[in-house]
Amino acid sequence: MTTLKNIGTCLFIIMGLSLGSCNKDFLDEELTTQYSTDYFDTPEGLEELTISLYGNIRWHFGYEWAYGTTLYGTDEFTNANDLTNEMWNTYDNRLGPLGATPETGAANGNATSPANLWDELYYGIASANTIIAKAPEIIEDESVRNRCLAHAYFLRGYNYYRLTAQYGSVVLQTEPAEGIVRNFERPTAEACWEQVISDLRNAYELFEGEVFTYGKGITWTKATAAHFLAKALLFRASERNDDWNSSYKEADLNEAIEAASYAISARGPLTPDYNDLYANWTGVDCEIEQLDEILMAAGYNADGATGGRFGNRTYNYFNPQFSSFSGGWVRRGVWIGGMDFQRCRPTEYSYAVFDHVNDARMWKTFKTVYGTNNIAEEGHDVQPGDPGIVMILNTQDDHTYDAYTFGAFVQSPDWTDTQGRLAEWNVGERQTPTAGTLTDEPGQWVPNSLVLYQNGEYVAPNFKNQPICNFFAGINKTDDGSRFAEKGDAHRDVTMARLAETYLVRAECYVRLNQYGNAMNDINEVRRRAEWKAGENRSYYTDGGMAFENNSLNTGTAAENYINSNLNMNTYYLSNPDIDVTTEASSLELSSFPSNLPPEDEKILTRIGASSQYDRALNFILNERTRELLGEWQRWETLSRTGTLFKRARAFNPEAATGITENKHELRPIPQTFIDGLLNEDGTNLSPSDKAIWQNPGYGN
């Protein structure tokens, strides 16, 4: 189906795909997929269509585009040995308007095309347009009418936000289209942002406060609209729009602060333990999916009948290829919460941006130890449940491991304990939240080990299968042990917005208004939560793999594999060898801003040449966003918005550095299928010059 038909007739597609594929309370309702358009001339039909809007956002997490359009090509993540979406990270000529297929040079048929995001967002816009047009005339009950309109304005505003953030100026279709529409005028980016902000303002005014109509943790509320209204206003006031936004800036920033303040007051305070946001996921619809901090999530459950077109596949993308490089000592399966598809490999920056000693977020996010669940070769003192993979995340100035040999397991008929790329460690005992130690006393052999730095050099990428590293510490924010098959859909919700980001959005607005004290106060709210609390065991680690305990598959060999694979330990003390075992609280609060920043930030700011007060403050917030929001599906848009994408990708992403082009790759290519299908009002084809108007700079044929 072409993009043109998507714009003109996607209402018919929504009927078949979205109804019955939403969230929580209505996920268990009877699946209804066949309606005529007459049904949407009834109050019941419009409310059904309103509910279906929740299904539109689930698409974002159903396939490879989840990370390709949001995380690749940035300072945080690069590609590993899997090259499915390599062009989105390397910015080579395969990232173009024709799409990504094997015929255009993609590694396989799973690659993301620029048209994927474009098409799907217009599906949701078409449904929103129908509700906005019909609800005032058809729904007499004011509260129901306002609820439907609030949802429709929000979804349309959110979808246009994503479209404009990715592509720049896009088609503004704000009324139900009849038939196939094939002639449009390309609006300005200014007009697009005005539409986004207008829709989100309408949603903000129409939502009834924090009323969780369709299930807490999922339902969009006034705070949800406030959060995205603040983001849209900040986007309009940001560097990417500096050519035309001067008359908006001050008013937009003040309005954004007001909107963010509503969300913070309505849904605060922050969840006390960072682990509760992602790591302590125990199963479908568990308590941490209902946290007040969560402002928007794509909802999932375990009912296969309501899975919709795309299930949650995000658990595939953040783990290293452990089943390959481990030499068989660690086998993958549903008992480990994530698959080892090695799509998103953290850059050196993503490790170095943390305070390795005092920032608990690092150790509650990175998975650094895998237990042995299979004895791959006899003759070694390794038992099931011993660590099979250990990753030491040390700092550049640490020289403890300069003379040690690290690497993936190497099987050899003449192997001895002194040969191969191996290491010896005392891995301590199984951890609990308050007990257990993992220290740097040598004593036990581990088949696979990695260190970040030796002799002051970043050596982690050296532990690899050709041509690119596949051995790295992944992150745990999507792990799901509730799956019913190794490659089955995940059942956990995917968080799309939360209150910690709202604080950082407001802090950035304050920075842009030269109110650095207010900005520091908001930053410190986020950093206080990130501190180690008194009594915490810094060696303890967990993730959503724990949901396997409540999985019907948790029997027999699978149950043994779960116990042996998930040791609940990290490498905190191995990575910080000068730190004695402690349960004392740590401190991360800033005492000045933007002067005298933490050493990890000063090093990064020096690397990118951020010296002015404003540049230091802005880039510190970008660093803080990494520490707080690593892997949360928005980094590319953030860097594009702030005009820092080129500089940061060049500095911190070696695979992106040679391909990224300034003033080109801040926008995505407009799909060529859309442009080629456009007609003039008289039905004639567009001329080459008219087609060029529709394409973003640098992507011409």
mmCIF file with all atom_site columns, C-alpha atoms in Angstrom, residues 45-141:
data_model
loop_
_atom_site.group_PDB
_atom_site.id
_atom_site.type_symbol
_atom_site.label_atom_id
_atom_site.label_alt_id
_atom_site.label_comp_id
_atom_site.label_asym_id
_atom_site.label_entity_id
_atom_site.label_seq_id
_atom_site.pdbx_PDB_ins_code
_atom_site.Cartn_x
_atom_site.Cartn_y
_atom_site.Cartn_z
_atom_site.occupancy
_atom_site.B_iso_or_equiv
_atom_site.pdbx_formal_charge
_atom_site.auth_seq_id
_atom_site.auth_comp_id
_atom_site.auth_asym_id
_atom_site.auth_atom_id
_atom_site.pdbx_PDB_model_num
ATOM 1  C CA . GLY A 1 45  ? -18.154 4.078  17.524 1.00 0.00 ? 45  GLY A CA 1
ATOM 2  C CA . LEU A 1 46  ? -16.188 7.235  18.221 1.00 0.00 ? 46  LEU A CA 1
ATOM 3  C CA . GLU A 1 47  ? -15.283 6.079  21.716 1.00 0.00 ? 47  GLU A CA 1
ATOM 4  C CA . GLU A 1 48  ? -14.132 2.736  20.275 1.00 0.00 ? 48  GLU A CA 1
ATOM 5  C CA . LEU A 1 49  ? -12.033 4.679  17.797 1.00 0.00 ? 49  LEU A CA 1
ATOM 6  C CA . THR A 1 50  ? -10.647 6.758  20.675 1.00 0.00 ? 50  THR A CA 1
ATOM 7  C CA . ILE A 1 51  ? -9.598  3.603  22.489 1.00 0.00 ? 51  ILE A CA 1
ATOM 8  C CA . SER A 1 52  ? -7.934  2.362  19.307 1.00 0.00 ? 52  SER A CA 1
ATOM 9  C CA . LEU A 1 53  ? -5.543  5.318  19.398 1.00 0.00 ? 53  LEU A CA 1
ATOM 10 C CA . TYR A 1 54  ? -3.577  3.539  22.122 1.00 0.00 ? 54  TYR A CA 1
ATOM 11 C CA . GLY A 1 55  ? -2.860  0.789  19.619 1.00 0.00 ? 55  GLY A CA 1
ATOM 12 C CA . ASN A 1 56  ? -1.132  3.216  17.269 1.00 0.00 ? 56  ASN A CA 1
ATOM 13 C CA . ILE A 1 57  ? 1.717   3.902  19.688 1.00 0.00 ? 57  ILE A CA 1
ATOM 14 C CA . ARG A 1 58  ? 2.489   0.209  20.138 1.00 0.00 ? 58  ARG A CA 1
ATOM 15 C CA . TRP A 1 59  ? 3.795   0.110  16.591 1.00 0.00 ? 59  TRP A CA 1
ATOM 16 C CA . HIS A 1 60  ? 6.908   2.003  17.657 1.00 0.00 ? 60  HIS A CA 1
ATOM 17 C CA . PHE A 1 61  ? 8.212   -1.044 19.551 1.00 0.00 ? 61  PHE A CA 1
ATOM 18 C CA . GLY A 1 62  ? 7.233   -3.862 17.238 1.00 0.00 ? 62  GLY A CA 1
ATOM 19 C CA . TYR A 1 63  ? 10.304  -4.159 15.083 1.00 0.00 ? 63  TYR A CA 1
ATOM 20 C CA . GLU A 1 64  ? 13.769  -2.894 14.152 1.00 0.00 ? 64  GLU A CA 1
ATOM 21 C CA . TRP A 1 65  ? 12.652  0.719  13.693 1.00 0.00 ? 65  TRP A CA 1
ATOM 22 C CA . ALA A 1 66  ? 12.339  0.999  17.493 1.00 0.00 ? 66  ALA A CA 1
ATOM 23 C CA . TYR A 1 67  ? 16.073  1.610  17.797 1.00 0.00 ? 67  TYR A CA 1
ATOM 24 C CA . GLY A 1 68  ? 17.001  2.469  14.193 1.00 0.00 ? 68  GLY A CA 1
ATOM 25 C CA . THR A 1 69  ? 15.218  5.810  14.090 1.00 0.00 ? 69  THR A CA 1
ATOM 26 C CA . THR A 1 70  ? 15.767  6.761  17.730 1.00 0.00 ? 70  THR A CA 1
ATOM 27 C CA . LEU A 1 71  ? 19.129  5.478  19.025 1.00 0.00 ? 71  LEU A CA 1
ATOM 28 C CA . TYR A 1 72  ? 21.451  4.746  16.130 1.00 0.00 ? 72  TYR A CA 1
ATOM 29 C CA . GLY A 1 73  ? 23.864  7.325  14.817 1.00 0.00 ? 73  GLY A CA 1
ATOM 30 C CA . THR A 1 74  ? 24.145  9.135  18.143 1.00 0.00 ? 74  THR A CA 1
ATOM 31 C CA . ASP A 1 75  ? 26.733  9.481  20.891 1.00 0.00 ? 75  ASP A CA 1
ATOM 32 C CA . GLU A 1 76  ? 25.118  6.713  22.983 1.00 0.00 ? 76  GLU A CA 1
ATOM 33 C CA . PHE A 1 77  ? 24.855  3.653  20.732 1.00 0.00 ? 77  PHE A CA 1
ATOM 34 C CA . THR A 1 78  ? 26.571  2.233  17.701 1.00 0.00 ? 78  THR A CA 1
ATOM 35 C CA . ASN A 1 79  ? 25.995  -1.004 15.838 1.00 0.00 ? 79  ASN A CA 1
ATOM 36 C CA . ALA A 1 80  ? 27.558  -4.284 16.826 1.00 0.00 ? 80  ALA A CA 1
ATOM 37 C CA . ASN A 1 81  ? 28.238  -7.213 14.502 1.00 0.00 ? 81  ASN A CA 1
ATOM 38 C CA . ASP A 1 82  ? 24.627  -7.392 13.308 1.00 0.00 ? 82  ASP A CA 1
ATOM 39 C CA . LEU A 1 83  ? 24.211  -4.992 10.383 1.00 0.00 ? 83  LEU A CA 1
ATOM 40 C CA . THR A 1 84  ? 20.417  -5.007 9.922  1.00 0.00 ? 84  THR A CA 1
ATOM 41 C CA . ASN A 1 85  ? 20.074  -1.245 10.367 1.00 0.00 ? 85  ASN A CA 1
ATOM 42 C CA . GLU A 1 86  ? 23.718  -0.311 9.959  1.00 0.00 ? 86  GLU A CA 1
ATOM 43 C CA . MET A 1 87  ? 22.940  2.574  7.577  1.00 0.00 ? 87  MET A CA 1
ATOM 44 C CA . TRP A 1 88  ? 20.954  4.390  10.294 1.00 0.00 ? 88  TRP A CA 1
ATOM 45 C CA . ASN A 1 89  ? 24.108  4.389  12.386 1.00 0.00 ? 89  ASN A CA 1
ATOM 46 C CA . THR A 1 90  ? 26.764  4.988  9.727  1.00 0.00 ? 90  THR A CA 1
ATOM 47 C CA . TYR A 1 91  ? 24.794  7.524  7.646  1.00 0.00 ? 91  TYR A CA 1
ATOM 48 C CA . ASP A 1 92  ? 26.058  5.962  4.432  1.00 0.00 ? 92  ASP A CA 1
ATOM 49 C CA . ASN A 1 93  ? 24.302  6.302  1.072  1.00 0.00 ? 93  ASN A CA 1
ATOM 50 C CA . ARG A 1 94  ? 21.924  3.438  1.864  1.00 0.00 ? 94  ARG A CA 1
ATOM 51 C CA . LEU A 1 95  ? 20.069  5.814  4.193  1.00 0.00 ? 95  LEU A CA 1
ATOM 52 C CA . GLY A 1 96  ? 18.112  7.480  1.447  1.00 0.00 ? 96  GLY A CA 1
ATOM 53 C CA . PRO A 1 97  ? 14.601  8.172  0.176  1.00 0.00 ? 97  PRO A CA 1
ATOM 54 C CA . LEU A 1 98  ? 14.347  4.922  -1.796 1.00 0.00 ? 98  LEU A CA 1
ATOM 55 C CA . GLY A 1 99  ? 14.180  2.853  1.363  1.00 0.00 ? 99  GLY A CA 1
ATOM 56 C CA . ALA A 1 100 ? 16.257  0.084  2.901  1.00 0.00 ? 100 ALA A CA 1
ATOM 57 C CA . THR A 1 101 ? 16.022  -3.274 1.182  1.00 0.00 ? 101 THR A CA 1
ATOM 58 C CA . PRO A 1 102 ? 18.585  -5.853 0.044  1.00 0.00 ? 102 PRO A CA 1
ATOM 59 C CA . GLU A 1 103 ? 18.186  -4.369 -3.430 1.00 0.00 ? 103 GLU A CA 1
ATOM 60 C CA . THR A 1 104 ? 19.309  -0.960 -2.146 1.00 0.00 ? 104 THR A CA 1
ATOM 61 C CA . GLY A 1 105 ? 22.165  -2.454 -0.132 1.00 0.00 ? 105 GLY A CA 1
ATOM 62 C CA . ALA A 1 106 ? 20.589  -3.365 3.212  1.00 0.00 ? 106 ALA A CA 1
ATOM 63 C CA . ALA A 1 107 ? 22.025  -6.425 4.946  1.00 0.00 ? 107 ALA A CA 1
ATOM 64 C CA . ASN A 1 108 ? 18.629  -8.141 5.056  1.00 0.00 ? 108 ASN A CA 1
ATOM 65 C CA . GLY A 1 109 ? 14.913  -7.618 4.653  1.00 0.00 ? 109 GLY A CA 1
ATOM 66 C CA . ASN A 1 110 ? 14.410  -6.533 8.259  1.00 0.00 ? 110 ASN A CA 1
ATOM 67 C CA . ALA A 1 111 ? 16.000  -3.123 7.722  1.00 0.00 ? 111 ALA A CA 1
ATOM 68 C CA . THR A 1 112 ? 14.018  0.011  8.478  1.00 0.00 ? 112 THR A CA 1
ATOM 69 C CA . SER A 1 113 ? 12.976  2.274  5.609  1.00 0.00 ? 113 SER A CA 1
ATOM 70 C CA . PRO A 1 114 ? 12.277  5.999  6.065  1.00 0.00 ? 114 PRO A CA 1
ATOM 71 C CA . ALA A 1 115 ? 8.707   5.290  4.972  1.00 0.00 ? 115 ALA A CA 1
ATOM 72 C CA . ASN A 1 116 ? 8.009   3.003  7.956  1.00 0.00 ? 116 ASN A CA 1
ATOM 73 C CA . LEU A 1 117 ? 7.654   5.786  10.503 1.00 0.00 ? 117 LEU A CA 1
ATOM 74 C CA . TRP A 1 118 ? 6.010   8.147  7.997  1.00 0.00 ? 118 TRP A CA 1
ATOM 75 C CA . ASP A 1 119 ? 3.276   5.677  7.064  1.00 0.00 ? 119 ASP A CA 1
ATOM 76 C CA . GLU A 1 120 ? 2.379   4.475  10.533 1.00 0.00 ? 120 GLU A CA 1
ATOM 77 C CA . LEU A 1 121 ? 2.087   7.905  12.116 1.00 0.00 ? 121 LEU A CA 1
ATOM 78 C CA . TYR A 1 122 ? -0.372  8.998  9.454  1.00 0.00 ? 122 TYR A CA 1
ATOM 79 C CA . TYR A 1 123 ? -2.538  5.976  10.279 1.00 0.00 ? 123 TYR A CA 1
ATOM 80 C CA . GLY A 1 124 ? -3.082  7.380  13.761 1.00 0.00 ? 124 GLY A CA 1
ATOM 81 C CA . ILE A 1 125 ? -3.547  10.920 12.476 1.00 0.00 ? 125 ILE A CA 1
ATOM 82 C CA . ALA A 1 126 ? -6.385  9.768  10.230 1.00 0.00 ? 126 ALA A CA 1
ATOM 83 C CA . SER A 1 127 ? -8.280  8.265  13.157 1.00 0.00 ? 127 SER A CA 1
ATOM 84 C CA . ALA A 1 128 ? -7.659  11.372 15.259 1.00 0.00 ? 128 ALA A CA 1
ATOM 85 C CA . ASN A 1 129 ? -8.992  13.542 12.439 1.00 0.00 ? 129 ASN A CA 1
ATOM 86 C CA . THR A 1 130 ? -12.221 11.545 12.347 1.00 0.00 ? 130 THR A CA 1
ATOM 87 C CA . ILE A 1 131 ? -12.764 11.942 16.081 1.00 0.00 ? 131 ILE A CA 1
ATOM 88 C CA . ILE A 1 132 ? -12.003 15.667 16.058 1.00 0.00 ? 132 ILE A CA 1
ATOM 89 C CA . ALA A 1 133 ? -14.370 16.249 13.149 1.00 0.00 ? 133 ALA A CA 1
ATOM 90 C CA . LYS A 1 134 ? -17.280 14.145 14.398 1.00 0.00 ? 134 LYS A CA 1
ATOM 91 C CA . ALA A 1 135 ? -17.225 14.274 18.212 1.00 0.00 ? 135 ALA A CA 1
ATOM 92 C CA . PRO A 1 136 ? -18.651 17.823 18.614 1.00 0.00 ? 136 PRO A CA 1
ATOM 93 C CA . GLU A 1 137 ? -21.720 16.882 16.559 1.00 0.00 ? 137 GLU A CA 1
ATOM 94 C CA . ILE A 1 138 ? -22.270 13.259 17.591 1.00 0.00 ? 138 ILE A CA 1
ATOM 95 C CA . ILE A 1 139 ? -21.388 12.934 21.294 1.00 0.00 ? 139 ILE A CA 1
ATOM 96 C CA . GLU A 1 140 ? -23.846 14.792 23.520 1.00 0.00 ? 140 GLU A CA 1
ATOM 97 C CA . ASP A 1 141 ? -22.295 13.843 26.860 1.00 0.00 ? 141 ASP A CA 1
#
